[in-house]
Amino acid sequence: MHRHRTPARRATSADVARLAGVSRTTVSFVLNDTPSQSISAGTRRRVLDAARELSYAPSAEARALGRGRSTSVLLYLPPAGSLTEDIGVIVERLSVLFSEVGLSMVIHAWTRRPAAQVWSSVTPAAVLAWDLAEDDAERMRRSGVRGVVSWTGSDDMGRWITGLRERDIARVQVQRLVAAGHTHLGYAITGGEHMHGVSQWRFEVLQRECAARGLPRPSALPLPADPRGAADVLLQWRERHPGASGVCAHDTTAALAVLCGMRRLGWKAPADLAIVGVNDSPAAALADPPLTMVALDPEVTARHIVAVINALVRDEPAPSPPDTAGAFTVDRESV
Amino acid sequence: MHRHRTPARRATSADVARLAGVSRTTVSFVLNDTPSQSISAGTRRRVLDAARELSYAPSAEARALGRGRSTSVLLYLPPAGSLTEDIGVIVERLSVLFSEVGLSMVIHAWTRRPAAQVWSSVTPAAVLAWDLAEDDAERMRRSGVRGVVSWTGSDDMGRWITGLRERDIARVQVQRLVAAGHTHLGYAITGGEHMHGVSQWRFEVLQRECAARGLPRPSALPLPADPRGAADVLLQWRERHPGASGVCAHDTTAALAVLCGMRRLGWKAPADLAIVGVNDSPAAALADPPLTMVALDPEVTARHIVAVINALVRDEPAPSPPDTAGAFTVDRESV
DNA sequence: CCATCAAGCTAACACGCGTTAGTGTGCACT
DNA sequence: AGTGCACACTAACGCGTGTTAGCTTGATGG
């Protein structure tokens, strides 16, 4: 290996100790505010000055090695493409919030096998996966991973997300449509394999929400993402459900697909069909007509995820989940 | 959290050594294929079997501690919100490609100060930032970070991205519009602070491209992201540039904003104004009319980034950048 | 028969940190 | 004067690797 002329060596706690004229142990005590130790004011100041002078920062690796657990959280991304959806915003917030509690986030794409290589060599403090088989989760725990949590799995986190979050969305969507006088609803979704995972769950929650309000059972409306196809499907759907006057879309794309099909058929929103989408985006505001959307505050979800994982890592009792996912309506003109 | 009866300790190389009946050093020699050491076939097999039996994976932290540098690449995210744009797709690919060459990607949000804490405590092998002041980059190199690269900076990577990529986009956009008979062009963009960073560069490249073809100088068209505002600005812009018949939009949102303003004014695309957007998305396909878009192959950019950083980390000569960013046109009806 | 050497393996160190056990003060109380 | 004790600090260990120097053994050449 080639050595640079300036050794490019980072400052260690030994350097700080040397400069401050104390032992390395004292440096550690000062910088970590070890409660069982008392340090004289003079020494404390000298150490802090030296640390600042050398712009010292402890090595995360060495710390992890000693404590037996790292400070990195491994995030397995959902299937390709989802980072550009609302998940992307949550991930951005996660990276900030994790670093605020001293954890750093390693992201890795989801492959067929949960990449034993990755999670076992990085020794993450926790793993946050999209969906996780129970035996994989168990294997991770065996290898020393403190917190294993999945978005759509059967653990607490998964239940909160697919429970409260999805229910909040469905509730606010239905509420908004009912307020406008629509009782016979549909559930619009785009994409190849319909009704799997989140979409399946959302649809069920939607049905439950309607049942609770005494409304007729909502019907599924799986749309292709091209104008002509959307129009065809929409027309057939209307014939089969003549009373339907409102649509809950799964996301922005589904809402746009409905709108697009309607335009081709000469229908007007909300007169011929009212639409409430999910996840507000610029595209929704610029649609014709501008789309009424339901959004969840990403901050609520991000904070809860970080709180749960942080508690797991520190062996503290898990915080109780928030009782709202922060759903709110962005009223425009499609309903 | 529930504690298992087995302490959930991961296997170490000492465990493998014990099971194989050899020393820890031998285990290391076998597993790393140390070229200067010869190992008998029998011992090699016993070690490998033991490693498999215990599903041993070396601790990344301990390895990093010894080698003085980790295998993690620190990615500083662009300003909030960009993960949901085309950057998100590139980031997804990066996470896969990095792991294929044995690097793992740590992502962190960009804060005001480049968070000395993060990059100095994780000891990343490389840092990939959005925009980076030269003194910050220098400080990172001083601390042992091998590769410091920024998307929009003045290093090789930045020049490739803001050079070739942006030029490819501008070239294909102009080419498409010229082919349809439009010569007097505009550059549409949304968002508060216009003409900064990438948008500024794109605009300049666009001007150069038009100049090279002998076309009149394109004019900027900064739009608000709401229907009424967009219409107003569009109308004023038309009065000031009566000959303009084609618009290069900066991204999907800008293209939708133009479309939205036109709709309010009763203009038809492409008859009254032709539009070419950037970064194909479902929203573009579902617009009215469906938008013609120019897209860059994210794979080309992701591969180049990984190749450059991998070379820097291994002290190998940097690969020459690809001479195309993989630009292609998705023809629909807006031009 | 002795010297040389390669093959195959192991003891021991360094990496940077947190932490436990211990050491030497100076002061208060009996 | 002797005991106890809080105070301020340090030596030394362990975490799991990669790596260097050295050690044994058997074979080979003179």
XYZ file of C-alpha atoms (C1' of nucleotides) in Angstrom:
730
model
C 0.000 0.000 0.000
C 1.103 3.498 -0.810
C 1.720 5.867 2.101
C 1.027 9.547 1.763
C 3.593 12.076 2.836
C 1.239 13.382 5.450
C 0.295 10.109 7.085
C -3.355 11.182 6.914
C -3.829 9.756 10.351
C -6.836 10.772 12.331
C -6.486 11.909 15.899
C -7.014 9.234 18.526
C -7.842 9.561 22.164
C -4.161 8.878 22.886
C -3.237 12.016 20.957
C -5.700 14.017 23.003
C -4.319 12.542 26.211
C -0.764 13.412 25.230
C -1.669 16.968 24.361
C -3.675 17.469 27.527
C -1.003 15.866 29.665
C -3.289 13.237 31.179
C -3.935 9.558 30.681
C -6.101 8.132 27.957
C -8.514 6.887 30.571
C -9.090 10.408 31.845
C -9.832 11.544 28.321
C -12.427 8.843 27.995
C -13.988 9.803 31.333
C -14.235 13.442 30.381
C -15.599 12.936 26.896
C -18.159 10.366 27.969
C -19.186 12.185 31.126
C -18.805 8.952 33.066
C -21.123 9.521 36.029
C -19.165 7.403 38.512
C -16.066 9.483 38.017
C -15.328 12.997 39.175
C -12.928 15.127 37.209
C -11.483 18.431 38.367
C -12.596 21.472 36.443
C -9.083 22.277 35.246
C -8.410 18.839 33.846
C -11.801 18.685 32.218
C -11.167 21.949 30.429
C -7.702 20.940 29.291
C -9.027 17.700 27.838
C -11.898 19.383 26.064
C -9.567 22.008 24.635
C -7.168 19.377 23.384
C -9.999 17.415 21.798
C -11.256 20.483 20.014
C -7.743 21.441 18.977
C -7.215 18.079 17.292
C -10.832 17.954 16.128
C -11.003 14.559 17.710
C -13.911 12.240 17.111
C -13.967 8.738 18.559
C -13.744 5.866 16.122
C -17.128 4.271 15.716
C -15.513 0.955 14.826
C -13.371 0.762 17.933
C -16.297 1.725 20.092
C -18.499 -0.873 18.456
C -15.822 -3.500 18.848
C -15.488 -2.847 22.535
C -19.153 -2.575 23.325
C -19.903 -5.632 21.247
C -22.572 -3.933 19.244
C -22.360 -1.381 16.506
C -24.331 1.788 16.055
C -25.465 1.054 12.564
C -28.999 0.264 11.571
C -29.387 -1.768 8.426
C -32.308 -0.696 6.284
C -33.450 -3.147 3.664
C -35.147 -1.187 0.937
C -38.562 -2.186 -0.299
C -38.766 -3.550 -3.845
C -37.082 -1.382 -6.468
C -38.730 1.891 -7.276
C -40.347 2.610 -3.948
C -37.699 5.070 -2.886
C -39.263 7.516 -5.296
C -42.607 7.221 -3.527
C -43.497 8.467 -0.079
C -41.012 5.997 1.403
C -38.249 8.216 0.116
C -39.348 11.070 2.343
C -39.495 8.782 5.349
C -36.040 7.424 4.601
C -34.657 10.936 4.427
C -36.119 11.739 7.826
C -34.903 8.439 9.238
C -31.325 9.250 8.329
C -31.553 12.513 10.256
C -33.368 11.124 13.283
C -31.126 8.083 13.591
C -28.038 10.234 13.601
C -29.568 12.382 16.332
C -29.651 9.379 18.658
C -26.192 8.259 17.654
C -27.127 5.594 15.137
C -26.164 5.587 11.503
C -28.186 4.067 8.748
C -26.807 1.613 6.228
C -29.079 1.002 3.329
C -29.107 -2.048 1.193
C -31.404 -3.187 -1.536
C -33.573 -6.170 -0.973
C -32.402 -9.234 -2.809
C -33.965 -12.634 -2.969
C -31.961 -13.989 -0.061
C -31.726 -11.462 2.764
C -28.033 -11.314 1.995
C -26.576 -13.128 4.968
C -23.277 -11.594 3.979
C -24.397 -8.073 4.592
C -26.178 -8.256 7.879
C -23.752 -10.646 9.446
C -20.584 -8.830 8.530
C -21.786 -5.363 9.380
C -23.157 -6.514 12.732
C -25.925 -3.966 12.708
C -27.490 -2.946 15.987
C -30.843 -3.340 14.314
C -32.383 -4.339 11.030
C -35.338 -2.587 9.478
C -36.702 -4.606 6.604
C -39.675 -4.273 4.330
C -40.960 -7.772 4.769
C -39.134 -10.465 6.650
C -39.687 -14.179 7.083
C -39.762 -15.178 10.722
C -36.869 -17.633 10.381
C -34.671 -14.954 8.850
C -35.564 -12.620 11.688
C -34.735 -15.325 14.197
C -31.382 -15.996 12.556
C -30.528 -12.331 12.765
C -31.389 -12.193 16.454
C -29.201 -15.243 17.027
C -26.287 -13.384 15.496
C -26.555 -10.574 17.968
C -28.821 -8.112 16.178
C -30.783 -6.451 18.958
C -33.743 -5.102 17.054
C -35.343 -6.767 14.078
C -38.316 -4.896 12.758
C -40.243 -5.074 9.535
C -42.603 -2.630 7.893
C -45.194 -5.088 6.806
C -44.339 -8.042 9.004
C -46.037 -9.535 12.003
C -44.036 -7.682 14.643
C -45.178 -4.601 16.537
C -43.896 -2.221 13.910
C -45.560 -4.059 11.084
C -48.839 -4.159 12.954
C -48.682 -0.470 13.683
C -47.931 0.462 10.102
C -50.378 -1.863 8.413
C -52.843 -1.271 11.212
C -52.962 2.343 12.249
C -51.375 3.961 9.224
C -53.482 2.151 6.676
C -56.589 2.577 8.789
C -55.967 6.314 9.107
C -55.656 6.646 5.367
C -58.824 4.665 4.688
C -60.733 6.488 7.410
C -59.887 9.972 6.181
C -60.484 9.040 2.556
C -63.918 7.615 3.296
C -64.751 10.481 5.623
C -63.934 13.022 2.928
C -65.992 11.239 0.283
C -68.949 10.688 2.605
C -68.882 14.374 3.551
C -69.324 15.123 -0.140
C -72.276 12.743 -0.352
C -70.622 9.673 -1.851
C -71.508 6.327 -0.319
C -70.788 3.756 -2.995
C -66.995 3.650 -3.271
C -64.222 1.997 -5.238
C -60.549 1.272 -4.514
C -58.252 2.194 -7.406
C -54.799 0.759 -7.792
C -52.227 0.446 -10.561
C -49.386 -1.977 -11.115
C -49.029 -5.528 -12.303
C -49.705 -7.842 -9.410
C -52.741 -6.350 -7.724
C -53.877 -6.958 -4.217
C -50.723 -8.060 -2.527
C -49.082 -6.842 0.645
C -49.978 -3.283 1.417
C -52.648 -2.968 -1.257
C -54.402 -6.072 -0.016
C -54.335 -4.738 3.511
C -55.491 -1.280 2.511
C -58.426 -2.768 0.645
C -59.474 -4.818 3.662
C -59.193 -1.836 5.983
C -61.245 0.160 3.527
C -63.952 -2.495 3.500
C -64.000 -2.556 7.289
C -64.240 1.224 7.431
C -67.200 1.225 5.061
C -68.884 -1.597 6.936
C -68.510 0.329 10.200
C -70.276 3.275 8.640
C -73.024 1.153 7.156
C -71.911 1.841 3.594
C -72.051 -0.713 0.775
C -68.962 -2.845 0.265
C -66.355 -0.984 -1.849
C -65.179 -2.667 -5.019
C -61.676 -3.056 -6.380
C -60.647 -1.079 -9.453
C -57.297 -2.338 -10.768
C -56.105 0.017 -13.492
C -53.340 -0.124 -16.080
C -51.062 2.921 -16.143
C -51.815 3.946 -19.720
C -54.624 6.249 -20.894
C -56.520 3.916 -23.190
C -56.350 0.921 -20.889
C -57.458 3.006 -17.934
C -60.489 4.272 -19.839
C -61.537 0.777 -20.884
C -61.282 -0.649 -17.388
C -63.057 2.355 -15.922
C -65.976 1.979 -18.311
C -66.404 -1.727 -17.545
C -66.162 -1.025 -13.850
C -68.882 1.625 -14.079
C -71.205 -0.786 -15.830
C -70.693 -3.371 -13.130
C -71.061 -0.832 -10.316
C -73.557 1.748 -11.588
C -74.059 3.286 -8.161
C -70.391 4.003 -7.481
C -69.641 7.715 -7.313
C -66.387 7.959 -5.391
C -62.928 6.398 -5.619
C -60.246 5.962 -3.031
C -56.968 5.759 -4.924
C -54.052 3.800 -3.495
C -51.475 6.425 -4.370
C -50.817 9.372 -6.651
C -50.338 7.206 -9.721
C -53.643 5.421 -9.196
C -55.432 8.751 -8.767
C -53.872 10.076 -11.964
C -54.816 6.905 -13.808
C -58.451 7.292 -12.788
C -58.397 10.923 -13.837
C -56.788 10.030 -17.136
C -59.343 7.365 -17.931
C -62.189 9.720 -17.044
C -60.826 12.413 -19.322
C -60.792 10.003 -22.237
C -64.397 9.054 -21.486
C -65.455 12.669 -21.219
C -66.303 12.367 -17.531
C -65.755 15.254 -15.166
C -64.460 15.057 -11.630
C -66.021 15.313 -9.159
C -69.385 15.428 -10.957
C -69.150 12.007 -12.602
C -66.725 10.460 -10.158
C -65.022 11.871 -7.090
C -61.394 10.964 -6.332
C -59.297 11.037 -3.206
C -55.655 10.079 -3.671
C -52.880 9.359 -1.224
C -49.503 11.055 -0.708
C -49.574 14.619 -1.829
C -47.151 15.471 -4.623
C -46.622 18.278 -7.137
C -48.179 16.087 -9.813
C -51.415 15.948 -7.816
C -51.571 19.726 -7.499
C -51.020 20.175 -11.239
C -53.545 17.601 -12.423
C -56.813 18.516 -14.127
C -58.698 19.022 -11.943
C -56.227 19.374 -9.088
C -56.496 16.242 -6.959
C -57.768 16.113 -3.399
C -55.275 14.007 -1.502
C -54.884 12.364 1.870
C -51.388 12.422 3.280
C -49.716 10.983 6.342
C -47.215 13.082 8.187
C -43.948 11.264 7.444
C -42.478 12.732 10.608
C -44.833 10.712 12.808
C -43.845 7.432 11.222
C -40.154 8.244 11.097
C -40.091 9.263 14.751
C -41.903 6.150 15.859
C -39.581 3.870 13.926
C -36.519 5.544 15.396
C -37.987 5.466 18.909
C -38.738 1.746 18.684
C -35.368 0.798 17.268
C -33.508 3.032 19.683
C -35.336 1.406 22.586
C -34.543 -2.075 21.301
C -30.889 -1.215 20.898
C -30.665 0.157 24.435
C -32.704 -2.654 25.918
C -35.312 -0.223 27.131
C -39.053 -0.871 27.083
C -40.546 -0.181 23.698
C -42.422 3.100 23.466
C -46.136 2.829 22.911
C -47.028 3.648 19.332
C -48.636 6.993 18.598
C -52.407 6.759 18.321
C -52.498 8.758 15.132
C -50.386 8.514 11.994
C -50.895 12.195 11.309
C -53.359 11.837 8.454
C -54.622 15.051 6.921
C -56.553 16.090 3.853
C -55.295 18.399 1.137
C -58.528 19.700 -0.345
C -58.508 20.572 -4.011
C -61.167 20.008 -6.630
C -61.462 16.313 -7.389
C -64.093 15.664 -4.721
C -37.273 -6.987 25.049
C -37.244 -10.717 25.533
C -33.863 -12.346 26.175
C -33.071 -15.702 24.700
C -31.444 -18.428 26.747
C -28.580 -18.579 24.292
C -26.779 -15.253 24.726
C -27.035 -14.656 20.992
C -23.306 -14.375 20.561
C -22.021 -14.478 17.036
C -19.253 -16.830 16.048
C -15.744 -15.417 15.997
C -12.687 -16.663 14.215
C -11.547 -18.097 17.566
C -14.627 -20.315 17.608
C -13.814 -21.543 14.122
C -10.219 -22.215 15.142
C -11.319 -24.204 18.176
C -13.748 -26.306 16.169
C -11.217 -26.960 13.418
C -8.462 -27.732 15.889
C -6.055 -25.121 14.560
C -4.884 -21.685 15.584
C -6.768 -18.509 14.890
C -3.977 -17.385 12.617
C -4.468 -20.384 10.381
C -8.145 -19.627 10.135
C -7.327 -16.139 8.994
C -4.862 -17.450 6.419
C -7.362 -19.867 4.982
C -10.312 -17.522 4.846
C -8.324 -14.668 3.333
C -6.347 -16.843 0.929
C -3.142 -15.182 2.070
C -0.833 -15.726 -0.903
C 2.406 -15.856 1.064
C 1.177 -18.772 3.115
C 0.728 -22.366 2.092
C -1.900 -24.429 3.832
C -2.293 -28.160 3.508
C -5.418 -29.339 1.745
C -6.696 -31.188 4.811
C -6.378 -28.209 7.144
C -7.952 -25.899 4.608
C -10.973 -28.121 4.295
C -11.381 -28.516 8.045
C -11.285 -24.752 8.529
C -13.773 -24.097 5.754
C -16.111 -26.748 7.117
C -15.928 -25.279 10.600
C -16.603 -21.783 9.269
C -19.630 -23.003 7.384
C -20.825 -25.018 10.365
C -20.787 -21.942 12.592
C -21.920 -19.688 9.739
C -19.000 -17.495 10.561
C -18.622 -14.032 9.071
C -15.786 -11.747 10.106
C -16.656 -8.664 12.072
C -16.539 -5.627 9.847
C -15.723 -3.418 12.819
C -12.723 -5.417 13.940
C -11.457 -5.595 10.395
C -11.921 -1.863 9.947
C -10.149 -1.205 13.218
C -7.147 -3.177 12.132
C -6.925 -1.870 8.608
C -7.566 1.663 9.773
C -10.399 2.207 7.364
C -13.826 0.733 6.955
C -15.573 -0.556 3.868
C -18.425 1.869 4.110
C -19.147 4.631 1.672
C -20.836 7.636 3.186
C -23.492 9.140 0.950
C -24.585 12.635 1.812
C -28.064 13.099 0.451
C -28.954 16.081 -1.678
C -31.320 18.645 -0.157
C -34.532 17.195 1.272
C -37.044 15.861 -1.190
C -34.696 14.798 -3.940
C -34.796 11.151 -2.975
C -38.255 11.031 -4.483
C -36.910 12.234 -7.836
C -34.639 10.356 -10.204
C -31.894 10.419 -7.587
C -33.864 7.830 -5.668
C -33.509 5.303 -8.464
C -29.783 5.923 -8.683
C -29.411 5.520 -4.926
C -31.215 2.199 -5.086
C -28.852 0.967 -7.748
C -25.843 2.314 -5.876
C -26.705 0.259 -2.820
C -26.715 -2.901 -4.918
C -23.588 -2.138 -6.918
C -21.573 -1.066 -3.893
C -22.371 -4.270 -2.076
C -21.246 -6.241 -5.115
C -17.730 -4.838 -4.745
C -17.693 -5.328 -1.004
C -18.582 -1.803 0.060
C -21.626 -0.843 2.058
C -23.428 2.437 1.777
C -24.220 4.604 4.743
C -26.606 7.389 3.991
C -26.890 10.597 5.882
C -28.829 13.744 5.283
C -27.001 16.871 4.382
C -26.957 19.402 7.170
C -25.609 22.900 7.203
C -22.164 21.867 8.374
C -21.015 18.683 6.625
C -21.424 16.988 9.975
C -17.832 16.468 11.002
C -19.229 14.024 13.512
C -20.454 11.577 10.943
C -17.640 11.245 8.494
C -14.955 11.419 11.119
C -16.432 8.838 13.433
C -17.436 6.271 10.853
C -14.072 6.395 9.078
C -15.655 5.875 5.697
C -13.570 4.548 2.852
C -15.121 7.189 0.650
C -17.561 10.053 0.779
C -20.063 10.815 -1.945
C -21.614 14.212 -1.381
C -23.999 16.374 -3.310
C -21.960 19.522 -3.201
C -18.792 19.893 -1.222
C -16.568 22.842 -0.416
C -12.961 22.164 -1.313
C -11.705 22.732 2.231
C -14.171 20.210 3.591
C -13.041 17.708 0.992
C -9.434 18.349 1.919
C -10.177 17.874 5.600
C -11.784 14.532 4.842
C -8.787 13.359 2.839
C -6.540 14.397 5.711
C -8.485 12.137 8.004
C -7.851 9.115 5.879
C -10.875 9.093 3.583
C -9.557 7.718 0.320
C -12.200 8.844 -2.104
C -14.003 12.156 -1.839
C -16.375 12.761 -4.690
C -19.226 15.182 -5.213
C -22.094 15.161 -7.638
C -22.015 18.793 -8.555
C -18.542 19.723 -7.367
C -15.369 20.515 -9.236
C -13.889 17.024 -9.123
C -13.944 14.505 -11.943
C -17.290 13.092 -10.922
C -18.914 16.485 -10.679
C -17.569 17.472 -14.065
C -18.840 14.297 -15.646
C -22.298 14.650 -14.170
C -22.770 18.357 -14.786
C -20.928 18.022 -18.058
C -21.924 14.914 -19.940
C -25.184 14.102 -18.223
C -26.617 17.585 -18.421
C -25.339 18.018 -21.949
C -26.940 14.742 -23.022
C -30.269 15.841 -21.627
C -30.120 19.241 -23.300
C -28.933 17.752 -26.585
C -31.711 15.183 -26.855
C -34.364 17.661 -25.755
C -33.324 20.205 -28.345
C -32.906 17.539 -30.986
C -36.448 16.297 -30.399
C -37.961 19.759 -30.537
C -35.984 20.782 -33.610
C -37.079 17.598 -35.364
C -40.646 18.736 -34.792
C -39.894 22.150 -36.275
C -39.423 24.215 -33.128
C -36.480 26.593 -33.043
C -37.352 29.246 -30.498
C -37.170 27.457 -27.140
C -37.715 28.047 -23.440
C -36.380 26.410 -20.275
C -39.104 25.687 -17.718
C -38.367 25.139 -14.072
C -40.327 25.164 -10.817
C -39.267 25.759 -7.250
C -38.393 28.740 -5.129
C -34.809 29.688 -5.780
C -34.461 29.417 -9.528
C -31.257 29.060 -11.444
C -28.958 27.567 -8.882
C -26.736 24.538 -9.017
C -27.983 22.010 -11.500
C -30.684 24.218 -12.984
C -28.176 26.981 -13.657
C -25.862 24.516 -15.329
C -28.616 22.902 -17.360
C -29.719 26.289 -18.615
C -26.193 27.168 -19.699
C -25.723 23.847 -21.453
C -29.047 24.377 -23.169
C -27.949 27.788 -24.389
C -24.701 26.342 -25.695
C -26.554 23.559 -27.460
C -28.863 26.037 -29.172
C -25.969 28.293 -30.118
C -24.151 25.335 -31.680
C -27.178 24.667 -33.838
C -27.608 28.297 -34.798
C -30.878 28.613 -32.926
C -31.949 31.753 -31.061
C -30.987 31.964 -27.393
C -33.507 30.062 -25.216
C -35.231 31.997 -22.464
C -35.850 31.009 -18.849
C -39.394 30.219 -17.739
C -39.530 29.957 -13.934
C -42.963 28.659 -12.946
C -44.815 28.379 -9.656
C -46.228 24.927 -8.955
C -49.883 25.984 -8.783
C -52.346 26.155 -11.696
C -53.265 29.845 -11.583
C -49.737 31.081 -11.017
C -48.409 28.897 -13.802
C -50.984 30.278 -16.238
C -50.152 33.882 -15.351
C -46.421 33.431 -15.761
C -46.903 31.501 -18.964
C -49.011 34.248 -20.469
C -46.494 36.963 -19.623
C -43.679 34.823 -20.947
C -45.510 34.344 -24.259
C -45.956 38.063 -24.651
C -42.267 38.665 -24.087
C -41.243 35.804 -26.368
C -43.889 35.654 -29.081
C -41.852 33.374 -31.314
C -41.265 30.642 -28.720
C -42.959 27.389 -29.649
C -41.135 24.740 -27.649
C -40.205 24.215 -24.002
C -37.516 22.095 -22.408
C -38.713 21.324 -18.893
C -36.208 20.732 -16.125
C -38.068 17.767 -14.677
C -41.474 16.109 -14.542
C -42.925 18.724 -12.238
C -41.866 21.579 -14.500
C -43.377 19.819 -17.500
C -46.643 19.293 -15.634
C -46.664 22.933 -14.548
C -46.344 24.105 -18.145
C -49.101 21.742 -19.186
C -51.303 22.924 -16.354
C -50.840 26.587 -17.171
C -51.565 25.919 -20.843
C -54.756 24.094 -20.002
C -55.997 27.076 -18.008
C -55.213 29.358 -20.940
C -56.964 27.077 -23.382
C -53.745 26.257 -25.232
C -53.182 22.835 -26.729
C -49.925 20.880 -26.737
C -48.105 20.532 -29.023
C -50.025 22.903 -31.321
C -49.637 26.032 -29.184
C -46.516 24.954 -27.320
C -44.470 21.745 -27.467
C -43.010 20.254 -24.294
C -40.178 17.845 -23.577
C -39.741 16.886 -19.943
C -37.022 14.997 -18.115
C -37.145 11.757 -16.110
C -39.954 9.564 -17.222
C -42.561 8.801 -14.566
C -46.088 7.402 -14.401
C -47.392 10.941 -13.940
C -45.914 11.922 -17.310
C -47.620 9.022 -19.069
C -50.975 9.903 -17.519
C -50.898 13.642 -18.240
C -53.127 15.327 -20.810
C -51.693 15.040 -23.355
C -49.208 12.334 -22.351
C -45.812 13.960 -22.032
C -42.844 13.289 -24.265
C -39.899 12.825 -21.933
C -36.123 12.499 -22.070
C -34.616 10.091 -19.600
C -31.107 9.071 -18.625
C -30.345 5.459 -17.925
C -29.723 5.471 -14.163
C -27.616 2.346 -14.532
C -24.934 4.182 -16.487
C -24.505 6.816 -13.810
C -24.670 4.374 -10.928
C -22.071 2.099 -12.476
C -19.695 4.929 -13.174
C -19.954 6.277 -9.633
C -19.268 2.877 -8.145
C -16.363 2.259 -10.526
C -14.722 5.563 -9.638
C -15.127 5.159 -5.896
C -14.032 1.548 -5.963
C -10.881 2.531 -7.842
C -10.124 5.313 -5.383
C -10.567 2.996 -2.437
C -8.222 0.409 -3.917
C -5.693 2.977 -5.084
C -6.165 1.946 -8.684
C -6.243 4.329 -11.634
C -9.638 5.910 -12.094
C -11.684 4.449 -14.938
C -12.381 6.748 -17.833
C -15.951 8.047 -17.728
C -18.450 6.617 -20.186
C -18.933 8.807 -23.228
C -22.700 8.631 -23.039
C -25.054 9.014 -20.110
C -27.595 6.774 -21.798
C -30.084 9.462 -22.783
C -33.178 8.318 -24.642
C -36.513 9.745 -25.650
C -39.906 8.464 -24.620
C -42.153 9.741 -27.380
C -45.741 10.558 -26.493
C -47.934 13.419 -27.621
C -46.682 16.671 -26.150
C -44.317 17.444 -29.019
C 26.147 -37.168 9.290
C 25.501 -32.265 9.418
C 23.766 -27.942 7.268
C 20.050 -25.823 4.588
C 15.614 -25.018 3.442
C 10.759 -25.099 2.507
C 6.286 -26.340 4.281
C 2.947 -25.727 7.717
C 1.705 -23.947 11.625
C 1.453 -20.752 16.052
C 2.553 -16.959 19.584
C 2.199 -12.291 19.967
C 1.299 -7.630 18.623
C -1.369 -3.525 16.967
C -5.633 -1.214 15.923
C -8.745 2.585 19.322
C -11.899 2.437 22.515
C -14.633 1.619 27.164
C -14.158 0.002 31.592
C -12.593 -2.223 36.055
C -9.385 -2.454 39.548
C -6.195 -0.011 41.822
C -2.986 3.957 43.475
C -1.836 7.896 45.766
C -3.351 12.096 47.669
C -5.527 15.407 51.137
C -9.126 16.070 54.486
C -12.324 14.904 58.401
C -13.522 12.398 62.242
C -12.574 9.603 66.347
C -1.958 9.702 65.826
C -4.642 6.504 63.424
C -8.600 5.220 60.596
C -11.741 6.084 57.031
C -13.136 8.180 52.913
C -14.081 11.039 48.949
C -11.332 12.757 45.258
C -8.563 12.681 40.965
C -6.258 10.041 38.299
C -3.765 5.814 35.912
C -2.337 0.893 34.562
C -4.141 -2.857 32.361
C -7.447 -5.740 30.061
C -10.690 -7.231 26.375
C -13.293 -6.626 22.107
C -12.089 -9.566 16.928
C -9.194 -8.906 13.262
C -4.903 -8.975 10.102
C -0.190 -9.625 10.117
C 4.804 -10.416 11.349
C 8.239 -13.015 13.384
C 9.401 -17.371 14.899
C 9.044 -22.325 15.738
C 8.816 -27.295 14.551
C 9.227 -30.959 11.277
C 10.732 -33.547 7.517
C 13.272 -33.620 3.267
C 17.251 -32.506 0.466
C 22.035 -31.560 -0.775
C 26.968 -31.858 0.276
